[in-house]
Coordinates of N, CA and C in Angstrom, one line a residue:
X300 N 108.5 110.4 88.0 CA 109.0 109.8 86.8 C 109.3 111.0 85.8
X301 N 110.4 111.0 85.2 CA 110.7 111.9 84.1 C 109.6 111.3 83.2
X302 N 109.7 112.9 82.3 CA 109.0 112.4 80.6 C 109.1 111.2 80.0
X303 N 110.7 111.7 79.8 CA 110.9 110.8 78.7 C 110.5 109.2 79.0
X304 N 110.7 108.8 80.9 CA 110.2 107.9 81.3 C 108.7 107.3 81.4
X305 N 108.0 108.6 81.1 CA 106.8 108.6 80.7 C 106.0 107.8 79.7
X306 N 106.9 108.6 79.0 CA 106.2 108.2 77.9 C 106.6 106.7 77.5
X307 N 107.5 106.3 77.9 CA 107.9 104.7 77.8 C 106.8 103.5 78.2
X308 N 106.0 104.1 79.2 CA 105.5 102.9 80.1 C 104.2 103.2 79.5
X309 N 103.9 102.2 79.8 CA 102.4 101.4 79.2 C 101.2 101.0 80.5
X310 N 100.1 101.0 80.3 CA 98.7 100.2 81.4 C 99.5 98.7 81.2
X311 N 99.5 98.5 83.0 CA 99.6 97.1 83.3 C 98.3 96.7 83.2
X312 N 98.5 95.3 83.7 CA 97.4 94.3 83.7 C 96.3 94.6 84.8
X313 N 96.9 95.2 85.6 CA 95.6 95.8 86.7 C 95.5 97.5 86.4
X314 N 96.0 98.0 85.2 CA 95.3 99.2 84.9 C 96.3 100.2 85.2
X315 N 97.4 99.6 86.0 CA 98.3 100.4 86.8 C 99.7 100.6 85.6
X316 N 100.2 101.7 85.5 CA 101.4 102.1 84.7 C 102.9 100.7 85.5
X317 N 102.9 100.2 84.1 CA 104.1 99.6 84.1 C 105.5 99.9 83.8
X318 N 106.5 99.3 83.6 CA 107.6 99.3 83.1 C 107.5 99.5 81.4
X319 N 108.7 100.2 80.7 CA 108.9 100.2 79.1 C 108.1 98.9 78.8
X320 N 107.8 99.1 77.4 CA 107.2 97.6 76.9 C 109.0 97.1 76.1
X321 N 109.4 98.3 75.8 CA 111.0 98.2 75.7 C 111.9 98.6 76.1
X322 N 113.0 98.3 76.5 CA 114.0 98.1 77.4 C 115.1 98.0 76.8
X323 N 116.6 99.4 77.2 CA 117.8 98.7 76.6 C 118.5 97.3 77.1
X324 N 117.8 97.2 77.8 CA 118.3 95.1 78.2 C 119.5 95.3 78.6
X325 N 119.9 94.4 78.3 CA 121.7 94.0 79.1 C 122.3 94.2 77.3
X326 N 121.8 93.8 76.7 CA 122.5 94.1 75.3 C 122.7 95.2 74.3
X327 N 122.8 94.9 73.2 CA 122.9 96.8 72.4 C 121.4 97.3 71.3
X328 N 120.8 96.0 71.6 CA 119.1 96.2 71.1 C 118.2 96.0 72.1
X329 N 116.8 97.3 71.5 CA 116.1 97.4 72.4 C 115.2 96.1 72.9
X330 N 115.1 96.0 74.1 CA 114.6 94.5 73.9 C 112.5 94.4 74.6
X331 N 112.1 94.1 74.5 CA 110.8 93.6 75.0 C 111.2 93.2 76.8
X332 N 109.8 93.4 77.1 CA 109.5 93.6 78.4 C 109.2 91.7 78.5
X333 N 108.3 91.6 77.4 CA 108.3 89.8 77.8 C 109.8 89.4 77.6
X334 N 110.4 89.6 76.7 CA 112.1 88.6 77.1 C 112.4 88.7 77.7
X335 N 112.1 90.4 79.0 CA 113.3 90.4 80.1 C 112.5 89.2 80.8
X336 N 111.1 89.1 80.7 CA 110.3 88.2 81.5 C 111.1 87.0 81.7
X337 N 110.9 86.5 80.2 CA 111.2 85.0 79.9 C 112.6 84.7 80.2
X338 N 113.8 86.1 80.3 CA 114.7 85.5 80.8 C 115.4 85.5 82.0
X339 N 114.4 86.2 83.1 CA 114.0 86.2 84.4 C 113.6 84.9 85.3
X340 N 112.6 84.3 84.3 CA 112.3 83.4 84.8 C 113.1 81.6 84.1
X341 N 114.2 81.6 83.6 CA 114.7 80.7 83.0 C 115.6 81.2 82.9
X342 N 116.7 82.0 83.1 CA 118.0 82.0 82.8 C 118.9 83.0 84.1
X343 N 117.8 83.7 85.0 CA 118.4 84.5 86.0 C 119.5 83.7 86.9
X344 N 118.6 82.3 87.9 CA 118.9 81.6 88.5 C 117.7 81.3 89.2
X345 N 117.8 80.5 90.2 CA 116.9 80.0 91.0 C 116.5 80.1 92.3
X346 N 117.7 80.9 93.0 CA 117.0 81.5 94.2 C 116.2 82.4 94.3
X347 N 115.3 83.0 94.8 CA 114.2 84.2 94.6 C 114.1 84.6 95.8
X348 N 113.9 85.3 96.5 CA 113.4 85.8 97.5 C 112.2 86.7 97.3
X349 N 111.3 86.0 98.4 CA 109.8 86.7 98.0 C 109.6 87.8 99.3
X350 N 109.5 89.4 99.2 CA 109.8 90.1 100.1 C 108.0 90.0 100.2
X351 N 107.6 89.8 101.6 CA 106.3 89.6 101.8 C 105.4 88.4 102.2
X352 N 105.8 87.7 102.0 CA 105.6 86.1 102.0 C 105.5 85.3 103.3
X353 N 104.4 85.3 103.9 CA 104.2 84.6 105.3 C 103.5 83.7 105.1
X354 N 103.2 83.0 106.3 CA 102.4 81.7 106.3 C 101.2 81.7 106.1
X355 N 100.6 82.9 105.4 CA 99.0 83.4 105.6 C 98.5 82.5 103.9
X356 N 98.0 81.4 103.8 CA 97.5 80.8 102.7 C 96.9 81.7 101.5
X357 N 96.4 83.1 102.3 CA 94.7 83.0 101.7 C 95.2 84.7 101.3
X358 N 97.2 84.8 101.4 CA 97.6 86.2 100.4 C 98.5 85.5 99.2
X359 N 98.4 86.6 98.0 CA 99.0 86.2 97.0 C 100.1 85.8 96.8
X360 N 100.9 85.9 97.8 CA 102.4 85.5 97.8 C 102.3 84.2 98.3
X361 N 101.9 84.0 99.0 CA 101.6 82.2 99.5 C 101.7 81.0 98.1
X362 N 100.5 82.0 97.3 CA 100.3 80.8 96.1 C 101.4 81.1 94.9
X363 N 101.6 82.3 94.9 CA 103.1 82.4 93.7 C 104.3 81.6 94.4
X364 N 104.0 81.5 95.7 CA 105.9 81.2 96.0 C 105.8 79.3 95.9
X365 N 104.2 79.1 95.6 CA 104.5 77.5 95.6 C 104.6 77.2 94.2
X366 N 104.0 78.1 93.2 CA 103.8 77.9 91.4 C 105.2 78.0 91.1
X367 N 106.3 78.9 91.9 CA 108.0 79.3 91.7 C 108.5 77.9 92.0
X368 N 108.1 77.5 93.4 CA 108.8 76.2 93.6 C 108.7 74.9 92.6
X369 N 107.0 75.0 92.3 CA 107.0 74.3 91.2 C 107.7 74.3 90.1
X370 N 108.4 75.3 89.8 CA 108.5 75.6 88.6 C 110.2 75.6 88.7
X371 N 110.7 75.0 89.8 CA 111.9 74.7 89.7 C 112.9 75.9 90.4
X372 N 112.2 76.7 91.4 CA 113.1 77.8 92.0 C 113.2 77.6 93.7
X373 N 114.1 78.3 94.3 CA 114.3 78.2 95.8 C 113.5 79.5 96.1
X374 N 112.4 79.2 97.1 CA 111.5 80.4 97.2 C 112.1 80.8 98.6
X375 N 113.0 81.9 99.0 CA 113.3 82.4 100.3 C 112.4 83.7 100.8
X376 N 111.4 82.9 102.0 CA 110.3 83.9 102.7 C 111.1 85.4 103.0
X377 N 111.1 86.5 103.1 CA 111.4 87.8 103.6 C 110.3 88.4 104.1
X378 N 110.1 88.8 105.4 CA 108.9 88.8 106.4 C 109.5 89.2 107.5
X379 N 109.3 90.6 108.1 CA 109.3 90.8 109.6 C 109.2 89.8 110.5
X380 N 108.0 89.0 110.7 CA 108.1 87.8 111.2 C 109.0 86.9 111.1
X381 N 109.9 86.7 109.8 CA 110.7 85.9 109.4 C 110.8 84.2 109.7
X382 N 109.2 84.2 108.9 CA 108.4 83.0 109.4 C 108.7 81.9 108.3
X383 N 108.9 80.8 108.8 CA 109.3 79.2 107.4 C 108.0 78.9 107.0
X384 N 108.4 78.9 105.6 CA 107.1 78.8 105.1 C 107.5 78.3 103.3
X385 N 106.7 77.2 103.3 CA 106.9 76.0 102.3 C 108.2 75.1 102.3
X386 N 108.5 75.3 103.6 CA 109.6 74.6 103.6 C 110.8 75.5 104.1
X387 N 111.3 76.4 103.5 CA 112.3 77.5 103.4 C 112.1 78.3 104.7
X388 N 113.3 79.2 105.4 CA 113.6 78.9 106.5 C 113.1 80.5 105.7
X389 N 112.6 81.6 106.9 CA 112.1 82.9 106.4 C 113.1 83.7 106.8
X390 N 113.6 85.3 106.4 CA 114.5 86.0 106.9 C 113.9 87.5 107.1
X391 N 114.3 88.5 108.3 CA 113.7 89.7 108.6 C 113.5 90.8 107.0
X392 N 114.6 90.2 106.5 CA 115.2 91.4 105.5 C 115.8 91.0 104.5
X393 N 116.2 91.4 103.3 CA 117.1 90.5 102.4 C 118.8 90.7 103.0
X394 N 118.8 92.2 103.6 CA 119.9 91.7 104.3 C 120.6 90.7 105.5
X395 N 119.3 89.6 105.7 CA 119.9 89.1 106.6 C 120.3 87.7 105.7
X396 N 119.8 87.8 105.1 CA 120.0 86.5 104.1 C 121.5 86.0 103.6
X397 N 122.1 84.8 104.4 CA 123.4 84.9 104.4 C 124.2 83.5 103.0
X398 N 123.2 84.2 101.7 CA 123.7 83.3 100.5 C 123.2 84.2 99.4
X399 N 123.7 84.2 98.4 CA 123.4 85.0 97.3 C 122.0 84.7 96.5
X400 N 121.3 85.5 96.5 CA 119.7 85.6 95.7 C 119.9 85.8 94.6
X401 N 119.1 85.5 93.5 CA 119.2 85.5 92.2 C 118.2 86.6 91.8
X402 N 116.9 86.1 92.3 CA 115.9 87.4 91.9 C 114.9 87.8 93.3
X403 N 114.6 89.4 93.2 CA 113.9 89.7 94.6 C 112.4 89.6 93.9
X404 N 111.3 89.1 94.3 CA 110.0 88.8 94.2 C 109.2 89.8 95.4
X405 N 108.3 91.3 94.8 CA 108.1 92.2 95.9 C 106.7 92.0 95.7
X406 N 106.0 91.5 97.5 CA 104.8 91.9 97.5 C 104.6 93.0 98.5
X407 N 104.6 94.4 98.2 CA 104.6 95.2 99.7 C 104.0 96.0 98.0
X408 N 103.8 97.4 98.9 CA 102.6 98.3 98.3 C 103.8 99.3 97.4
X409 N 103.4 99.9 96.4 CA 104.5 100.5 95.8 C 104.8 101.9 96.7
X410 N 104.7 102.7 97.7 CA 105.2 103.7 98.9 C 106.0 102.9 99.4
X411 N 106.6 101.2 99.4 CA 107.8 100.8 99.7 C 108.7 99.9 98.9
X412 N 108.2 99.3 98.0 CA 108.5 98.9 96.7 C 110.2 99.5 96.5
X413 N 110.5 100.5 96.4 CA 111.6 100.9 95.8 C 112.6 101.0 96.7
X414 N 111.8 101.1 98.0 CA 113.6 100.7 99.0 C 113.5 99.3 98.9
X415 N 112.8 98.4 98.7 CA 113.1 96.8 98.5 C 114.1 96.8 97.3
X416 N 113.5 97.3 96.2 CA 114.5 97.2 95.0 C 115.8 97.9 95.2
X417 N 115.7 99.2 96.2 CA 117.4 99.4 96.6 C 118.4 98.7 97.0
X418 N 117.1 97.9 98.3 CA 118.1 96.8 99.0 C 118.6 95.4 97.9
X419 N 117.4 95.4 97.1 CA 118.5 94.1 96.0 C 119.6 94.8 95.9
X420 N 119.2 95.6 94.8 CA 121.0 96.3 94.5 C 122.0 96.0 95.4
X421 N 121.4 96.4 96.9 CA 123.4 96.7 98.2 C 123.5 95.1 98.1
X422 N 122.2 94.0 98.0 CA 122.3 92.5 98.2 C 123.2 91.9 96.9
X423 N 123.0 92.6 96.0 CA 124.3 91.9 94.5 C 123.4 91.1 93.5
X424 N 121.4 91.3 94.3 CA 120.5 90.8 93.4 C 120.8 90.6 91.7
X425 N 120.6 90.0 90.9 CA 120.4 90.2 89.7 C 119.1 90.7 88.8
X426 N 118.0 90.3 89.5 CA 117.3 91.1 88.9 C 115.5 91.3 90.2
X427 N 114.6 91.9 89.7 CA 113.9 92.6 90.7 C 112.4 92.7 90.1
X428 N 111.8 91.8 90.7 CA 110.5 91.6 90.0 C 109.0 91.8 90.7
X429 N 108.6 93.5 90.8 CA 107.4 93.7 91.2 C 106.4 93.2 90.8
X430 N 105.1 92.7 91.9 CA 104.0 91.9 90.9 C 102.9 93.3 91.0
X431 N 101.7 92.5 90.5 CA 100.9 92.9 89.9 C 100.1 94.1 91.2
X432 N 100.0 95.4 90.3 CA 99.8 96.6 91.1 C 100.9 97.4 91.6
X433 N 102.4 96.8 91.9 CA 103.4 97.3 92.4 C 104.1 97.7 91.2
X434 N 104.2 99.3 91.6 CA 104.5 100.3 90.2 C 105.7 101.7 91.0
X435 N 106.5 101.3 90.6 CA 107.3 102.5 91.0 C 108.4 102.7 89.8
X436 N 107.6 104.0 88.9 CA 108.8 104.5 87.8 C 110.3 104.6 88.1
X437 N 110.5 105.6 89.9 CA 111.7 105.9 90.0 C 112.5 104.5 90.5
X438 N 111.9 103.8 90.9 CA 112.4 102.8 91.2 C 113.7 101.7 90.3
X439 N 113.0 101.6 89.3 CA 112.5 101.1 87.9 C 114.0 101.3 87.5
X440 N 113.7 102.9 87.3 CA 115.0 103.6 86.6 C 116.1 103.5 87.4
X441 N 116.5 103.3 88.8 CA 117.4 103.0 89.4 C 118.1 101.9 89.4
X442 N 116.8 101.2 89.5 CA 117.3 99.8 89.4 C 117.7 99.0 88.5
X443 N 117.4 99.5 87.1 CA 117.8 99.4 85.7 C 119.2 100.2 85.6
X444 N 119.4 101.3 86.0 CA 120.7 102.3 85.9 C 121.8 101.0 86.6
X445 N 121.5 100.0 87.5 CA 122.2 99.3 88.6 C 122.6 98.6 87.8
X446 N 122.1 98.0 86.6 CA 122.5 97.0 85.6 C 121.6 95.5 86.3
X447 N 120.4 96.0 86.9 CA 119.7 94.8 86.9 C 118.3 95.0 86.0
X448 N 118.1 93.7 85.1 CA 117.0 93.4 85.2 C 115.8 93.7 85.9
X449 N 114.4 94.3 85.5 CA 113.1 94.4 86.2 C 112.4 94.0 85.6
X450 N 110.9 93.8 86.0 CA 109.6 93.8 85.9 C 108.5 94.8 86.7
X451 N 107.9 95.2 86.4 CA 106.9 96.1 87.2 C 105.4 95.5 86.4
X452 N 104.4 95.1 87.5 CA 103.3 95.1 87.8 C 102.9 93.7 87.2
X453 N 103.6 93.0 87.1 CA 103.5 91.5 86.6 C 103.5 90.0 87.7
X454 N 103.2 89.1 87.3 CA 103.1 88.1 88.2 C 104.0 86.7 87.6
X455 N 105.0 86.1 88.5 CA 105.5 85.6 87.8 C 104.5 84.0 87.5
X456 N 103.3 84.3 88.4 CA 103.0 82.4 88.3 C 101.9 82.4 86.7
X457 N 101.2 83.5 86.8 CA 101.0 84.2 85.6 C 101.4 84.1 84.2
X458 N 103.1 84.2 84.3 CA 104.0 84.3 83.2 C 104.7 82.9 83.3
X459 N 105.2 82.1 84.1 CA 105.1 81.1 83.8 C 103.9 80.2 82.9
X460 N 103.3 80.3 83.5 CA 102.0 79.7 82.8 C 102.2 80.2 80.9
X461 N 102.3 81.4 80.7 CA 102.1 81.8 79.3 C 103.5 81.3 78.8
X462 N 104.3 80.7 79.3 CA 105.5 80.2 78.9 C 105.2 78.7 78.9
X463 N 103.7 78.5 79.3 CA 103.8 76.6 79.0 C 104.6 76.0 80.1
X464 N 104.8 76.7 81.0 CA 105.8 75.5 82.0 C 105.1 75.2 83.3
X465 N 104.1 75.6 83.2 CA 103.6 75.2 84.6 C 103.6 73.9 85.2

């Protein structure tokens, strides 16, 4: 991470360096890290793809991808196994996914984190939302330079909740 990128990011919630707490956003003011949240999760769209997400109950992607569905989104599994799970038919890769994703949802460790958030980009993602612990500065900046929306080290069932919509 450059300096200047440095000095932007803040302690996430698990201790771990996050994203800006401000962000030039999509507009011409700096914007807050919670708006890009809130408008992530209410105005991106509704498909999500959760990179990580298998039939295993008892990992954290299991129970965010059912708080997403609850909350009114299409949760599409991404899993090697490319296993159906909550319904939704699972795929090896985001590239195999043959319909347009709105947002990529990454539970993989941050040493791969940022080729997931490449692959949103080649996929036409809108925006790219690491959860909690998954931290990649250069990532970040790439993926932001792409003109998408991010989050780093946040959880979306989490942020729903502080939005009252659970």
């Amino acid at each position: 991470m450059n300096a200047d990128a440095a000095d932007e990011t803040v302690q996430g919630q698990g201790g771990a360096e996050r994203g800006p707490d401000t962000d030039t956003g999509t507009g011409t003011e700096a914007e807050t890290v919670d708006a890009v949240v809130e408008r992530i999760l209410t105005a991106t769209g509704d498909t999500w793809a959760v990179v990580g997400l298998s039939e295993n109950p008892s990992r954290a992607a299991y129970g965010v991808a059912q708080v997403l569905q609850r909350f009114g989104k299409r949760v599409v599994p991404v899993h090697p196994k490319a296993q159906t799970v909550h319904g939704e038919r699972g795929y090896a890769s985001l590239a195999e996914i043959p319909f347009p994703v709105d947002v990529v949802d990454v539970f993989v460790n941050s040493d791969l984190a940022g080729a997931v958030a490449d692959e949103a980009v080649a996929i036409g993602a809108k925006a790219v939302w690491f959860q909690l612990g998954v931290v990649d500065g250069a990532a970040y900046t790439r993926t932001r330079a792409a003109g998408l929306d991010m989050v780093m080290d946040r959880c979306p069932a989490i942020e729903i909740g502080r939005l009252g919509r659970s």
